[in-house]
PDB file of C-alpha atoms in Angstrom:
ATOM      1  CA  MET A 270     -11.838  14.882   6.015  1.00  0.00           C
ATOM      2  CA  ALA A 271     -11.241  11.173   6.061  1.00  0.00           C
ATOM      3  CA  TRP A 272      -9.637   8.393   4.090  1.00  0.00           C
ATOM      4  CA  GLY A 273     -12.858   6.815   2.858  1.00  0.00           C
ATOM      5  CA  PRO A 274     -12.114   4.722  -0.250  1.00  0.00           C
ATOM      6  CA  LEU A 275      -8.362   5.334  -0.150  1.00  0.00           C
ATOM      7  CA  GLY A 276      -7.923   2.246   2.023  1.00  0.00           C
ATOM      8  CA  TRP A 277      -9.060   0.259  -1.015  1.00  0.00           C
ATOM      9  CA  LEU A 278      -7.525   2.414  -3.753  1.00  0.00           C
ATOM     10  CA  VAL A 279      -3.962   2.800  -2.499  1.00  0.00           C
ATOM     11  CA  PRO A 280      -3.234  -0.960  -2.214  1.00  0.00           C
ATOM     12  CA  THR A 281      -4.484  -1.583  -5.749  1.00  0.00           C
ATOM     13  CA  GLU A 282      -2.000   0.971  -7.047  1.00  0.00           C
ATOM     14  CA  ILE A 283       1.080  -0.171  -5.134  1.00  0.00           C
ATOM     15  CA  VAL A 284       0.924  -3.969  -5.291  1.00  0.00           C
ATOM     16  CA  PRO A 285       2.978  -5.428  -8.167  1.00  0.00           C
ATOM     17  CA  LEU A 286       1.085  -7.331 -10.841  1.00  0.00           C
ATOM     18  CA  GLU A 287       2.607 -10.676  -9.876  1.00  0.00           C
ATOM     19  CA  THR A 288       1.198 -10.521  -6.328  1.00  0.00           C
ATOM     20  CA  ARG A 289      -1.885  -8.412  -6.921  1.00  0.00           C
ATOM     21  CA  SER A 290      -4.510 -11.055  -6.043  1.00  0.00           C
ATOM     22  CA  ALA A 291      -2.698 -12.082  -2.844  1.00  0.00           C
ATOM     23  CA  GLY A 292      -2.168  -8.432  -1.911  1.00  0.00           C
ATOM     24  CA  GLN A 293      -5.831  -7.591  -2.419  1.00  0.00           C
ATOM     25  CA  SER A 294      -6.836 -10.599  -0.312  1.00  0.00           C
ATOM     26  CA  VAL A 295      -4.690  -9.355   2.557  1.00  0.00           C
ATOM     27  CA  VAL A 296      -6.049  -5.810   2.157  1.00  0.00           C
ATOM     28  CA  VAL A 297      -9.661  -6.996   2.287  1.00  0.00           C
ATOM     29  CA  CYS A 298      -8.987  -9.192   5.333  1.00  0.00           C
ATOM     30  CA  VAL A 299      -7.177  -6.469   7.291  1.00  0.00           C
ATOM     31  CA  ASN A 300      -9.722  -3.812   6.311  1.00  0.00           C
ATOM     32  CA  LEU A 301     -12.701  -5.899   7.423  1.00  0.00           C
ATOM     33  CA  PHE A 302     -10.948  -6.919  10.658  1.00  0.00           C
ATOM     34  CA  CYS A 303     -10.118  -3.293  11.526  1.00  0.00           C
ATOM     35  CA  THR A 304     -13.639  -2.154  10.661  1.00  0.00           C
ATOM     36  CA  ALA A 305     -15.107  -4.798  12.967  1.00  0.00           C
ATOM     37  CA  LEU A 306     -12.647  -3.823  15.713  1.00  0.00           C
ATOM     38  CA  VAL A 307     -13.574  -0.136  15.489  1.00  0.00           C
ATOM     39  CA  ALA A 308     -17.281  -0.973  15.457  1.00  0.00           C
ATOM     40  CA  GLN A 309     -16.947  -3.140  18.581  1.00  0.00           C
ATOM     41  CA  CYS A 310     -14.808  -0.674  20.530  1.00  0.00           C
ATOM     42  CA  PHE A 311     -16.328   2.650  19.481  1.00  0.00           C
ATOM     43  CA  LEU A 312     -19.104   2.993  22.077  1.00  0.00           C
ATOM     44  CA  ALA A 313     -16.966   1.889  25.018  1.00  0.00           C
ATOM     45  CA  THR A 314     -14.160   4.205  23.914  1.00  0.00           C
ATOM     46  CA  LEU A 315     -16.619   7.050  23.413  1.00  0.00           C
ATOM     47  CA  CYS A 316     -17.840   6.624  27.002  1.00  0.00           C
ATOM     48  CA  HIS A 317     -14.294   6.723  28.390  1.00  0.00           C
ATOM     49  CA  LEU A 318     -12.652   9.304  26.157  1.00  0.00           C
ATOM     50  CA  GLN A 319     -15.772  11.326  25.251  1.00  0.00           C
ATOM     51  CA  PHE A 320     -14.735  13.842  22.569  1.00  0.00           C
ATOM     52  CA  GLY A 321     -11.132  12.595  22.805  1.00  0.00           C
ATOM     53  CA  ILE A 322     -11.970   9.690  20.529  1.00  0.00           C
ATOM     54  CA  PHE A 323     -12.333  12.110  17.644  1.00  0.00           C
ATOM     55  CA  ILE A 324      -8.920  13.583  18.460  1.00  0.00           C
ATOM     56  CA  LEU A 325      -7.590  10.008  18.424  1.00  0.00           C
ATOM     57  CA  PHE A 326      -9.112   9.425  14.979  1.00  0.00           C
ATOM     58  CA  ALA A 327      -7.684  12.744  13.742  1.00  0.00           C
ATOM     59  CA  CYS A 328      -4.215  11.673  14.951  1.00  0.00           C
ATOM     60  CA  MET A 329      -4.608   8.345  13.151  1.00  0.00           C
ATOM     61  CA  ILE A 330      -5.503  10.141   9.928  1.00  0.00           C
ATOM     62  CA  LEU A 331      -2.457  12.389  10.355  1.00  0.00           C
ATOM     63  CA  ILE A 332      -0.197   9.360  10.842  1.00  0.00           C
ATOM     64  CA  MET A 333      -1.665   7.653   7.763  1.00  0.00           C
ATOM     65  CA  THR A 334      -1.220  10.819   5.716  1.00  0.00           C
ATOM     66  CA  LEU A 335       2.425  11.149   6.764  1.00  0.00           C
ATOM     67  CA  PHE A 336       2.997   7.473   5.925  1.00  0.00           C
ATOM     68  CA  ILE A 337       1.550   7.926   2.453  1.00  0.00           C
ATOM     69  CA  TYR A 338       3.440  11.166   1.834  1.00  0.00           C
ATOM     70  CA  PHE A 339       6.869   9.959   2.938  1.00  0.00           C
ATOM     71  CA  LEU A 340       6.875   6.199   2.323  1.00  0.00           C
ATOM     72  CA  LEU A 341       4.793   5.578  -0.798  1.00  0.00           C
ATOM     73  CA  SER A 342       5.929   6.443  -4.290  1.00  0.00           C
ATOM     74  CA  GLU A 343       3.846   8.295  -6.833  1.00  0.00           C
ATOM     75  CA  THR A 344       2.312   5.825  -9.285  1.00  0.00           C
ATOM     76  CA  LYS A 345       0.773   8.332 -11.663  1.00  0.00           C
ATOM     77  CA  GLN A 346       1.426   7.285 -15.280  1.00  0.00           C
ATOM     78  CA  VAL A 347       3.567   4.328 -14.159  1.00  0.00           C
ATOM     79  CA  PRO A 348       2.597   1.160 -16.035  1.00  0.00           C
ATOM     80  CA  ILE A 349       1.440  -1.627 -13.752  1.00  0.00           C
ATOM     81  CA  GLU A 350       4.270  -3.851 -14.988  1.00  0.00           C
ATOM     82  CA  GLU A 351       6.852  -1.388 -13.651  1.00  0.00           C
ATOM     83  CA  ILE A 352       5.511  -1.025 -10.103  1.00  0.00           C
ATOM     84  CA  SER A 353       8.074  -3.504  -8.731  1.00  0.00           C
ATOM     85  CA  GLN A 354      10.887  -1.413 -10.246  1.00  0.00           C
ATOM     86  CA  LEU A 355       9.438   1.621  -8.496  1.00  0.00           C
ATOM     87  CA  TRP A 356       9.881  -0.112  -5.130  1.00  0.00           C
ATOM     88  CA  GLU A 357      13.438  -1.136  -6.001  1.00  0.00           C
ATOM     89  CA  GLN A 358      14.351   2.537  -6.541  1.00  0.00           C
ATOM     90  CA  HIS A 359      12.542   3.985  -3.482  1.00  0.00           C
ATOM     91  CA  TRP A 360      14.823   5.457  -0.801  1.00  0.00           C
ATOM     92  CA  PHE A 361      13.309   3.363   2.032  1.00  0.00           C
ATOM     93  CA  TRP A 362      11.819   0.234   0.462  1.00  0.00           C
ATOM     94  CA  LYS A 363      14.863  -0.652  -1.670  1.00  0.00           C
ATOM     95  CA  LYS A 364      16.382  -2.178   1.491  1.00  0.00           C
ATOM     96  CA  PHE A 365      13.551  -4.725   1.562  1.00  0.00           C
ATOM     97  CA  VAL A 366      12.891  -5.253  -2.164  1.00  0.00           C
ATOM     98  CA  SER A 367      15.676  -6.217  -4.514  1.00  0.00           C
ATOM     99  CA  ASP A 368      15.969  -7.594  -8.020  1.00  0.00           C
ATOM    100  CA  ASP A 369      18.177 -10.389  -6.671  1.00  0.00           C
ATOM    101  CA  ASP A 370      15.273 -12.184  -4.977  1.00  0.00           C
ATOM    102  CA  GLY A 371      14.407 -14.162  -8.112  1.00  0.00           C
ATOM    103  CA  GLY A 372      11.312 -12.148  -8.898  1.00  0.00           C
ATOM    104  CA  TYR A 373       9.702 -11.775 -12.286  1.00  0.00           C
ATOM    105  CA  ASP A 374      11.820  -9.936 -14.839  1.00  0.00           C
ATOM    106  CA  ALA A 375       9.760  -8.739 -17.801  1.00  0.00           C
ATOM    107  CA  GLU A 376      12.781  -8.079 -20.024  1.00  0.00           C
ATOM    108  CA  LYS A 377      14.213 -11.527 -19.383  1.00  0.00           C
ATOM    109  CA  ALA A 378      10.831 -13.113 -20.132  1.00  0.00           C
ATOM    110  CA  LYS A 379      10.565 -11.205 -23.433  1.00  0.00           C
ATOM    111  CA  GLU A 380      14.048 -12.378 -24.434  1.00  0.00           C
ATOM    112  CA  GLN A 381      13.174 -15.989 -23.623  1.00  0.00           C
ATOM    113  CA  ILE A 382       9.969 -15.811 -25.663  1.00  0.00           C
ATOM    114  CA  SER A 383      11.687 -14.237 -28.666  1.00  0.00           C
ATOM    115  CA  SER A 384      14.544 -16.781 -28.566  1.00  0.00           C
ATOM    116  CA  SER A 385      12.131 -19.716 -28.332  1.00  0.00           C
ATOM    117  CA  ARG A 386      10.206 -18.487 -31.401  1.00  0.00           C
ATOM    118  CA  SER A 387      13.295 -18.245 -33.587  1.00  0.00           C
TER     119      SER A 387
END
């Protein structure tokens, strides 16, 4: 059992629409950097830890799974435009994300468009 494509899938689901391209750029950069780091260190670590390296990887997968389970919200059937609202209501992330930061407000934008047309 491993994460496989989830390192690419999860970020596409949780990044708000306004910052999606920047978020994906960061994800690709970090993913490629970590892949290169693991590839460079694997053989030396295998020689020192022997089978322990696989226990280390299993622990990393457990930590990632716990992070996803406890700190990421379910995005099933949530429209992509409402992802930022999901973070504002989350028990942990609402301390870091607020509506007061001047972010994009879809309702306010709709009102401005409708008032400019009339």
